[in-house]
Coordinates of C-alpha atoms and ligand atoms in Angstrom, one line a residue:
M1 CA 191.7 184.6 -38.6
K2 CA 192.9 186.4 -35.5
V3 CA 190.8 186.1 -32.4
V4 CA 191.4 187.9 -29.1
S5 CA 190.0 186.2 -26.0
V6 CA 189.3 188.5 -23.0
V7 CA 189.2 186.7 -19.7
G8 CA 189.7 187.8 -16.1
A9 CA 187.8 185.7 -13.6
R10 CA 188.1 182.1 -12.6
P11 CA 185.1 180.6 -14.5
Q12 CA 186.4 182.2 -17.6
L13 CA 189.7 180.5 -17.4
V14 CA 187.9 177.1 -17.2
K15 CA 186.0 178.0 -20.4
L16 CA 189.2 179.4 -22.0
A17 CA 191.0 176.1 -21.6
P18 CA 189.1 174.1 -24.3
I19 CA 188.9 177.1 -26.6
A20 CA 192.7 177.7 -26.4
A21 CA 193.2 174.0 -27.1
A22 CA 190.9 174.2 -30.2
F23 CA 192.8 177.2 -31.5
A24 CA 196.2 175.5 -30.9
N25 CA 195.0 172.7 -33.2
S26 CA 194.0 175.2 -35.9
E27 CA 195.8 177.6 -38.3
H28 CA 194.2 180.6 -36.6
E29 CA 196.0 183.1 -34.3
H30 CA 194.6 183.3 -30.8
V31 CA 195.7 186.1 -28.4
I32 CA 194.8 185.9 -24.7
V33 CA 194.2 189.1 -22.8
H34 CA 193.8 188.7 -19.0
T35 CA 192.1 191.7 -17.3
G36 CA 193.4 190.9 -13.9
Q37 CA 189.9 190.9 -12.3
H38 CA 191.0 187.9 -10.4
Y39 CA 194.6 188.2 -9.2
D40 CA 195.0 185.6 -6.4
A41 CA 197.1 182.7 -7.5
D42 CA 194.3 180.3 -6.3
L43 CA 191.8 182.0 -8.6
S44 CA 194.0 182.5 -11.6
D45 CA 197.6 181.2 -12.0
V46 CA 196.7 177.6 -11.0
F47 CA 194.1 177.5 -13.8
F48 CA 196.6 178.4 -16.5
S49 CA 199.2 175.9 -15.3
G50 CA 196.6 173.2 -14.4
L51 CA 194.6 173.3 -17.6
G52 CA 197.6 173.9 -19.9
I53 CA 196.5 177.3 -21.1
P54 CA 199.2 179.4 -22.8
D55 CA 200.2 182.5 -20.8
P56 CA 198.3 185.6 -21.6
A57 CA 199.9 187.9 -24.2
V58 CA 198.6 190.9 -22.3
H59 CA 197.8 191.3 -18.6
L60 CA 195.9 194.5 -17.7
G61 CA 196.2 194.1 -13.9
V62 CA 193.1 196.0 -13.0
G63 CA 192.3 194.2 -9.7
S64 CA 189.3 194.9 -7.5
G65 CA 187.0 197.8 -7.2
S66 CA 183.3 198.7 -7.3
H67 CA 181.5 197.5 -10.4
G68 CA 181.9 200.9 -12.1
V69 CA 185.6 201.2 -11.2
Q70 CA 186.4 197.7 -12.2
T71 CA 184.4 197.7 -15.4
G72 CA 185.6 201.2 -16.3
N73 CA 189.3 200.3 -15.7
I74 CA 189.1 197.3 -17.9
L75 CA 187.3 199.2 -20.6
A76 CA 189.9 202.0 -20.6
A77 CA 192.8 199.6 -20.7
L78 CA 191.4 197.5 -23.6
D79 CA 191.1 200.3 -26.1
S80 CA 194.8 200.4 -26.8
V81 CA 195.1 196.6 -26.8
F82 CA 192.4 196.1 -29.4
T83 CA 193.7 199.0 -31.5
A84 CA 197.1 197.4 -31.6
E85 CA 195.9 193.9 -32.2
R86 CA 193.0 194.6 -34.7
P87 CA 191.6 191.1 -34.4
D88 CA 188.9 189.6 -36.7
W89 CA 186.9 188.7 -33.6
V90 CA 186.9 189.7 -29.9
L91 CA 185.7 186.7 -27.9
V92 CA 184.2 187.4 -24.5
Y93 CA 183.1 184.7 -22.0
G94 CA 180.3 184.4 -19.5
D95 CA 178.9 187.1 -17.3
T96 CA 181.6 189.0 -15.4
N97 CA 182.6 192.6 -15.4
S98 CA 185.5 191.6 -17.7
T99 CA 182.9 190.2 -20.2
L100 CA 180.9 193.5 -20.4
A101 CA 184.0 195.7 -20.6
G102 CA 185.5 193.5 -23.4
A103 CA 182.2 193.7 -25.4
V104 CA 181.8 197.4 -25.0
S105 CA 185.3 198.3 -25.8
A106 CA 185.2 196.1 -29.0
V107 CA 181.9 197.5 -30.2
K108 CA 183.1 201.1 -29.8
L109 CA 186.1 200.3 -32.0
H110 CA 183.9 198.6 -34.6
L111 CA 185.5 195.2 -33.9
P112 CA 183.2 192.2 -34.3
V113 CA 182.4 190.6 -30.9
A114 CA 181.3 187.1 -30.1
H115 CA 179.8 186.2 -26.8
L116 CA 180.5 182.7 -25.5
E117 CA 177.8 181.4 -23.1
A118 CA 175.2 183.8 -24.6
G119 CA 171.5 183.7 -23.7
L120 CA 171.7 182.6 -20.1
R121 CA 169.2 184.4 -17.8
S122 CA 168.4 184.2 -14.1
F123 CA 165.7 186.9 -14.5
N124 CA 167.1 188.4 -11.3
R125 CA 167.8 192.0 -12.1
R126 CA 169.7 192.5 -8.9
M127 CA 172.5 190.2 -9.9
P128 CA 175.6 192.0 -11.4
E129 CA 176.0 188.9 -13.6
E130 CA 172.5 189.4 -15.1
H131 CA 173.3 193.0 -16.1
N132 CA 176.5 191.8 -17.7
R133 CA 174.8 189.0 -19.6
I134 CA 172.0 191.1 -21.1
L135 CA 174.1 194.1 -22.0
T136 CA 176.8 191.8 -23.6
D137 CA 174.3 189.8 -25.6
H138 CA 172.7 193.0 -27.0
A139 CA 176.1 194.5 -27.9
A140 CA 177.6 191.4 -29.5
D141 CA 177.5 190.4 -33.2
L142 CA 177.6 186.6 -32.6
L143 CA 175.9 184.8 -29.8
L144 CA 177.4 181.4 -29.0
A145 CA 174.7 179.7 -26.9
P146 CA 175.3 176.6 -24.8
T147 CA 171.7 175.3 -24.6
E148 CA 168.3 175.3 -26.3
E149 CA 167.0 177.2 -23.4
A150 CA 169.6 180.0 -24.0
I151 CA 168.5 180.1 -27.7
R152 CA 164.9 180.6 -26.6
H153 CA 165.9 183.5 -24.3
L154 CA 167.8 185.1 -27.1
A155 CA 164.8 184.7 -29.5
A156 CA 162.5 186.3 -26.9
E157 CA 164.8 189.3 -26.9
G158 CA 164.8 189.6 -30.7
L159 CA 168.4 188.2 -31.1
S160 CA 167.8 185.0 -33.0
G161 CA 169.6 186.2 -36.1
R162 CA 172.9 186.4 -34.3
A163 CA 172.5 183.2 -32.2
V164 CA 174.1 179.8 -32.8
L165 CA 173.8 176.8 -30.6
V166 CA 177.3 175.4 -30.1
G167 CA 176.9 173.4 -26.8
D168 CA 178.7 174.1 -23.6
V169 CA 182.5 174.3 -23.6
M170 CA 182.5 173.4 -19.9
V171 CA 181.4 169.9 -20.8
D172 CA 184.6 169.6 -23.0
V173 CA 186.9 170.4 -20.1
C174 CA 184.9 168.8 -17.3
L175 CA 184.7 165.4 -19.0
R176 CA 188.3 165.4 -20.1
I177 CA 189.5 166.2 -16.6
R178 CA 187.1 163.7 -15.0
D179 CA 188.7 161.0 -17.2
G180 CA 192.1 162.0 -16.1
V181 CA 191.1 162.0 -12.4
L182 CA 189.5 158.5 -12.8
A183 CA 192.7 157.3 -14.5
G184 CA 194.8 158.5 -11.5
Q185 CA 196.6 161.2 -13.5
H186 CA 196.0 164.0 -11.0
P187 CA 197.1 164.3 -7.4
T188 CA 194.5 163.9 -4.6
P189 CA 192.9 167.2 -3.7
V190 CA 193.9 169.1 -0.6
L191 CA 190.5 169.3 1.3
P192 CA 190.0 171.6 4.3
E193 CA 191.4 170.5 7.6
G194 CA 189.0 168.3 9.5
I195 CA 187.6 166.7 6.3
D196 CA 188.2 163.0 6.0
A197 CA 188.3 162.3 2.2
D198 CA 187.4 158.6 2.9
A199 CA 184.2 159.3 4.8
P200 CA 181.1 160.9 3.3
Y201 CA 181.3 164.7 3.0
L202 CA 179.5 167.5 1.2
L203 CA 181.4 170.0 -1.0
A204 CA 180.4 173.6 -0.6
T205 CA 181.1 177.0 -2.2
L206 CA 179.6 180.4 -1.5
H207 CA 180.6 183.6 -3.3
R208 CA 177.7 185.4 -4.9
A209 CA 177.4 189.0 -3.8
E210 CA 173.7 188.5 -3.0
N211 CA 174.7 185.8 -0.5
T212 CA 177.9 187.2 0.9
D213 CA 177.4 191.0 1.1
D214 CA 174.5 191.1 3.6
P215 CA 175.7 190.2 7.1
E216 CA 172.4 188.7 8.2
R217 CA 172.0 186.6 5.1
L218 CA 175.6 185.4 5.2
A219 CA 175.4 184.5 8.9
G220 CA 172.2 182.5 8.2
L221 CA 173.8 180.6 5.4
V222 CA 176.9 179.8 7.4
E223 CA 174.8 178.6 10.3
A224 CA 172.8 176.4 8.0
L225 CA 175.9 174.8 6.6
A226 CA 177.4 174.4 10.0
G227 CA 174.2 172.6 11.2
L228 CA 174.3 169.9 8.5
S229 CA 174.4 166.2 9.5
L230 CA 177.6 165.5 7.4
P231 CA 180.9 167.3 7.3
V232 CA 181.0 170.2 4.8
A233 CA 184.2 171.0 2.9
L234 CA 183.8 174.8 2.2
L235 CA 186.2 176.0 -0.5
A236 CA 186.3 179.6 0.4
H237 CA 186.5 182.3 -2.3
P238 CA 188.4 185.5 -1.3
R239 CA 185.1 187.5 -1.3
L240 CA 183.6 185.1 1.3
L241 CA 186.7 185.3 3.5
A242 CA 186.7 189.1 3.3
R243 CA 183.1 189.5 4.2
A244 CA 183.1 186.8 6.9
E245 CA 186.0 188.6 8.6
E246 CA 184.4 192.0 8.2
Y247 CA 181.1 190.8 9.8
G248 CA 182.8 188.7 12.5
I249 CA 181.3 185.4 11.1
K250 CA 183.3 182.2 11.9
L251 CA 183.6 179.9 8.9
N252 CA 184.9 177.0 11.0
Q253 CA 182.1 175.9 13.2
G254 CA 179.9 172.8 13.6
S255 CA 180.1 170.6 10.5
L256 CA 181.7 173.4 8.5
H257 CA 185.4 173.2 7.6
A258 CA 186.7 176.1 5.5
G259 CA 189.8 175.8 3.2
R260 CA 191.3 177.3 0.1
P261 CA 189.8 177.2 -3.4
L262 CA 191.0 174.3 -5.4
P263 CA 192.6 174.1 -8.9
Y264 CA 190.2 172.7 -11.5
A265 CA 191.3 169.0 -11.5
A266 CA 191.3 168.9 -7.7
M267 CA 187.8 170.4 -7.8
V268 CA 186.6 167.7 -10.1
A269 CA 188.2 165.1 -7.9
A270 CA 186.6 166.7 -4.8
V271 CA 183.2 166.6 -6.4
L272 CA 183.7 162.9 -7.4
G273 CA 184.8 162.2 -3.8
S274 CA 181.8 163.9 -2.3
V275 CA 178.2 162.7 -1.7
G276 CA 176.8 166.0 -2.8
V277 CA 177.4 169.7 -3.5
V278 CA 175.9 172.8 -1.9
T279 CA 176.7 176.0 -3.8
D280 CA 175.7 179.3 -5.3
S281 CA 178.1 178.9 -8.2
G282 CA 176.7 178.5 -11.7
G283 CA 179.6 176.4 -12.9
L284 CA 179.6 174.0 -10.0
Q285 CA 175.9 173.3 -10.3
K286 CA 176.6 172.0 -13.8
E287 CA 179.8 170.2 -12.9
A288 CA 177.8 168.3 -10.1
Y289 CA 175.3 167.3 -12.8
L290 CA 177.9 166.2 -15.2
L291 CA 179.8 164.2 -12.5
G292 CA 176.6 162.7 -11.1
R293 CA 176.4 164.2 -7.7
P294 CA 173.2 165.8 -6.3
C295 CA 173.4 169.6 -5.9
T296 CA 171.6 172.0 -3.6
T297 CA 171.7 175.6 -4.8
L298 CA 171.5 178.4 -2.3
R299 CA 169.7 180.7 -4.7
P300 CA 166.1 181.4 -5.7
E301 CA 166.8 180.7 -9.4
T302 CA 169.4 179.1 -11.7
E303 CA 170.7 179.9 -15.2
W304 CA 171.0 176.1 -15.7
P305 CA 167.4 174.9 -15.2
E306 CA 168.3 171.6 -17.0
T307 CA 170.1 170.5 -13.8
L308 CA 166.8 170.7 -11.9
V309 CA 165.2 167.8 -13.9
D310 CA 164.7 164.7 -11.8
D311 CA 165.9 166.5 -8.7
W312 CA 169.6 166.4 -9.6
N313 CA 169.7 170.0 -8.5
R314 CA 167.3 171.7 -6.0
L315 CA 166.9 175.4 -5.4
V316 CA 167.0 176.3 -1.7
P317 CA 167.2 180.1 -1.2
E318 CA 166.3 180.0 2.5
P319 CA 167.6 176.8 4.1
G320 CA 166.4 178.1 7.5
R321 CA 162.7 177.7 6.4
L322 CA 163.1 174.0 6.0
G323 CA 163.9 173.4 9.7
P324 CA 167.2 171.7 10.7
D325 CA 166.0 168.2 9.8
G326 CA 164.3 169.2 6.5
W327 CA 167.4 171.1 5.5
S328 CA 169.8 168.3 6.4
A329 CA 167.6 165.8 4.5
T330 CA 167.6 168.0 1.5
A331 CA 171.4 168.7 1.3
T332 CA 172.3 165.1 2.0
R333 CA 169.7 163.5 -0.2
P334 CA 171.1 160.6 -2.3
A335 CA 171.8 160.8 -6.0
P336 CA 168.5 160.4 -8.0
A337 CA 168.0 157.0 -9.7
A338 CA 167.1 158.8 -12.9
E339 CA 169.5 158.7 -15.8
R340 CA 171.0 162.1 -16.7
T341 CA 170.5 163.5 -20.2
T342 CA 172.9 165.6 -22.2
P343 CA 171.4 169.1 -22.4
Y344 CA 174.9 170.7 -22.5
G345 CA 176.1 169.0 -25.6
D346 CA 178.7 166.3 -26.6
G347 CA 182.0 167.8 -25.3
Q348 CA 183.0 169.1 -28.7
A349 CA 181.7 172.7 -28.3
A350 CA 185.1 174.4 -28.5
V351 CA 185.9 173.0 -31.9
R352 CA 182.4 174.1 -33.0
V353 CA 183.1 177.6 -31.7
V354 CA 186.2 178.0 -33.8
Q355 CA 184.3 176.7 -36.9
V356 CA 181.5 179.1 -36.3
L357 CA 183.8 182.0 -35.8
Q358 CA 185.4 181.3 -39.2
E359 CA 182.1 180.7 -41.0
R360 CA 180.7 184.0 -39.7
L361 CA 183.8 186.0 -40.2
P362 CA 182.5 189.5 -41.2
S363 CA 183.7 190.5 -44.7
Ligands
UD1_401 C1 183.3 187.3 -10.1 C2 182.1 187.5 -11.1 C3 181.2 186.3 -11.0 C4 182.0 185.0 -11.0 C5 183.1 185.0 -10.0 C6 183.9 183.7 -10.0 C7 181.5 189.8 -11.6 C8 180.5 190.9 -11.3 N1 181.4 188.7 -10.8 O1 182.8 187.4 -8.8 O2 180.3 186.3 -12.0 O3 181.1 183.9 -10.7 O4 183.9 186.1 -10.3 O5 184.8 183.7 -8.9 O6 182.3 190.0 -12.4 N2 189.1 189.1 -4.6 C9 190.3 188.7 -4.1 N3 191.2 188.1 -5.0 C10 190.9 187.8 -6.3 C11 189.6 188.2 -6.7 C12 188.7 188.8 -5.9 O7 190.7 188.9 -3.0 O8 191.7 187.3 -7.0 C13 188.1 189.7 -3.7 C14 188.2 191.2 -3.6 O9 187.9 191.5 -2.3 C15 187.0 191.6 -4.5 C16 186.0 190.6 -4.2 O10 186.8 189.4 -4.1 O11 186.6 192.9 -4.1 C17 185.1 190.4 -5.4 O12 185.8 190.1 -6.6 P1 185.1 190.4 -8.0 O13 186.0 190.1 -9.1 O14 184.5 191.7 -8.0 O15 183.9 189.4 -8.0 P2 183.7 187.9 -7.6 O16 183.0 187.7 -6.4 O17 185.0 187.1 -7.7

């Protein structure tokens, strides 16, 4: 069996790591195609080196652009790659423009498509990621779902026949790296200047278009983070840096200390070193849960509702409405006493993905 994985953005590289490892332990051929949606070394190269992912066989180098331009450029460039490779499966990951373009290109060429992390929904039709999820799920032949909730969403859209529950591959990689961090196998993370790793701090990220692309909203969120009662280590995504600069918003103010994004192992170490996480990232909400740190999510909804159980994660779309004390008390709340369950599977999802791809190989 020959499988082509299409990836392009940071969270896809994290998901690719356990899949690439599972293929490396099999007799199957695995070809990695990088679209180039993320091109900064901090968002791409360090994930390949840090997670031991083989170099991509093909790099499309599409770079940034509006959604239409970015998606269209990837789509146009993939046609010849897929035609040359003729894989048994095209495997697309998550919810980015690279995901949608990979699925559409494959479908048009009559190549079977599998969607990893299928069935997630925010039910927020303004999110580019939500368009990408829905369109990809309806185009794909095989829907590899991470959770029971995702399976229910697919059933509600009439897609049960193509759906398989495999668990979440992010558990595979997160727990493996956590064990390495706890065993001292990774260097200590470089936190933003002004953060003392030995004193309590919160770890924050902010990159969703709906939070960064409106000057008033972004200024309000930055002000909220700067007003927290603990130091906040903000790992700034290039989109955030670009918008903050464009709107004249200072990211280093009050409690807020901005620094560069971290490689994956350093990110895991930084979460473990923190007393809590404040974010709008999907992946980081779940990593906080898996690593046992309370999370505050700067969005009105989440694709990972399992993290909300027992207050491990709390949705706070408008921190300003809680008042400074209420907001600080929320973001710095201690870890809940409740035991966490395992809604995301057992850490063996990637091996299951390879098995399911083989079992469902179209004849
Ligand atoms: C993308 C995904 C999002 C994912 C996120 C993880 C889409 C629609 N969104 O969002 O689902 O959670 O990746 O990071 O696919 N930029 C750089 N260097 C880079 C990459 C981006 O400077 O390496 C800047 C550019 O100014 C670009 C902007 O960030 O215009 C946005 O990048 P883009 O890839 O469109 O979306 P992300 O915000 O990264």
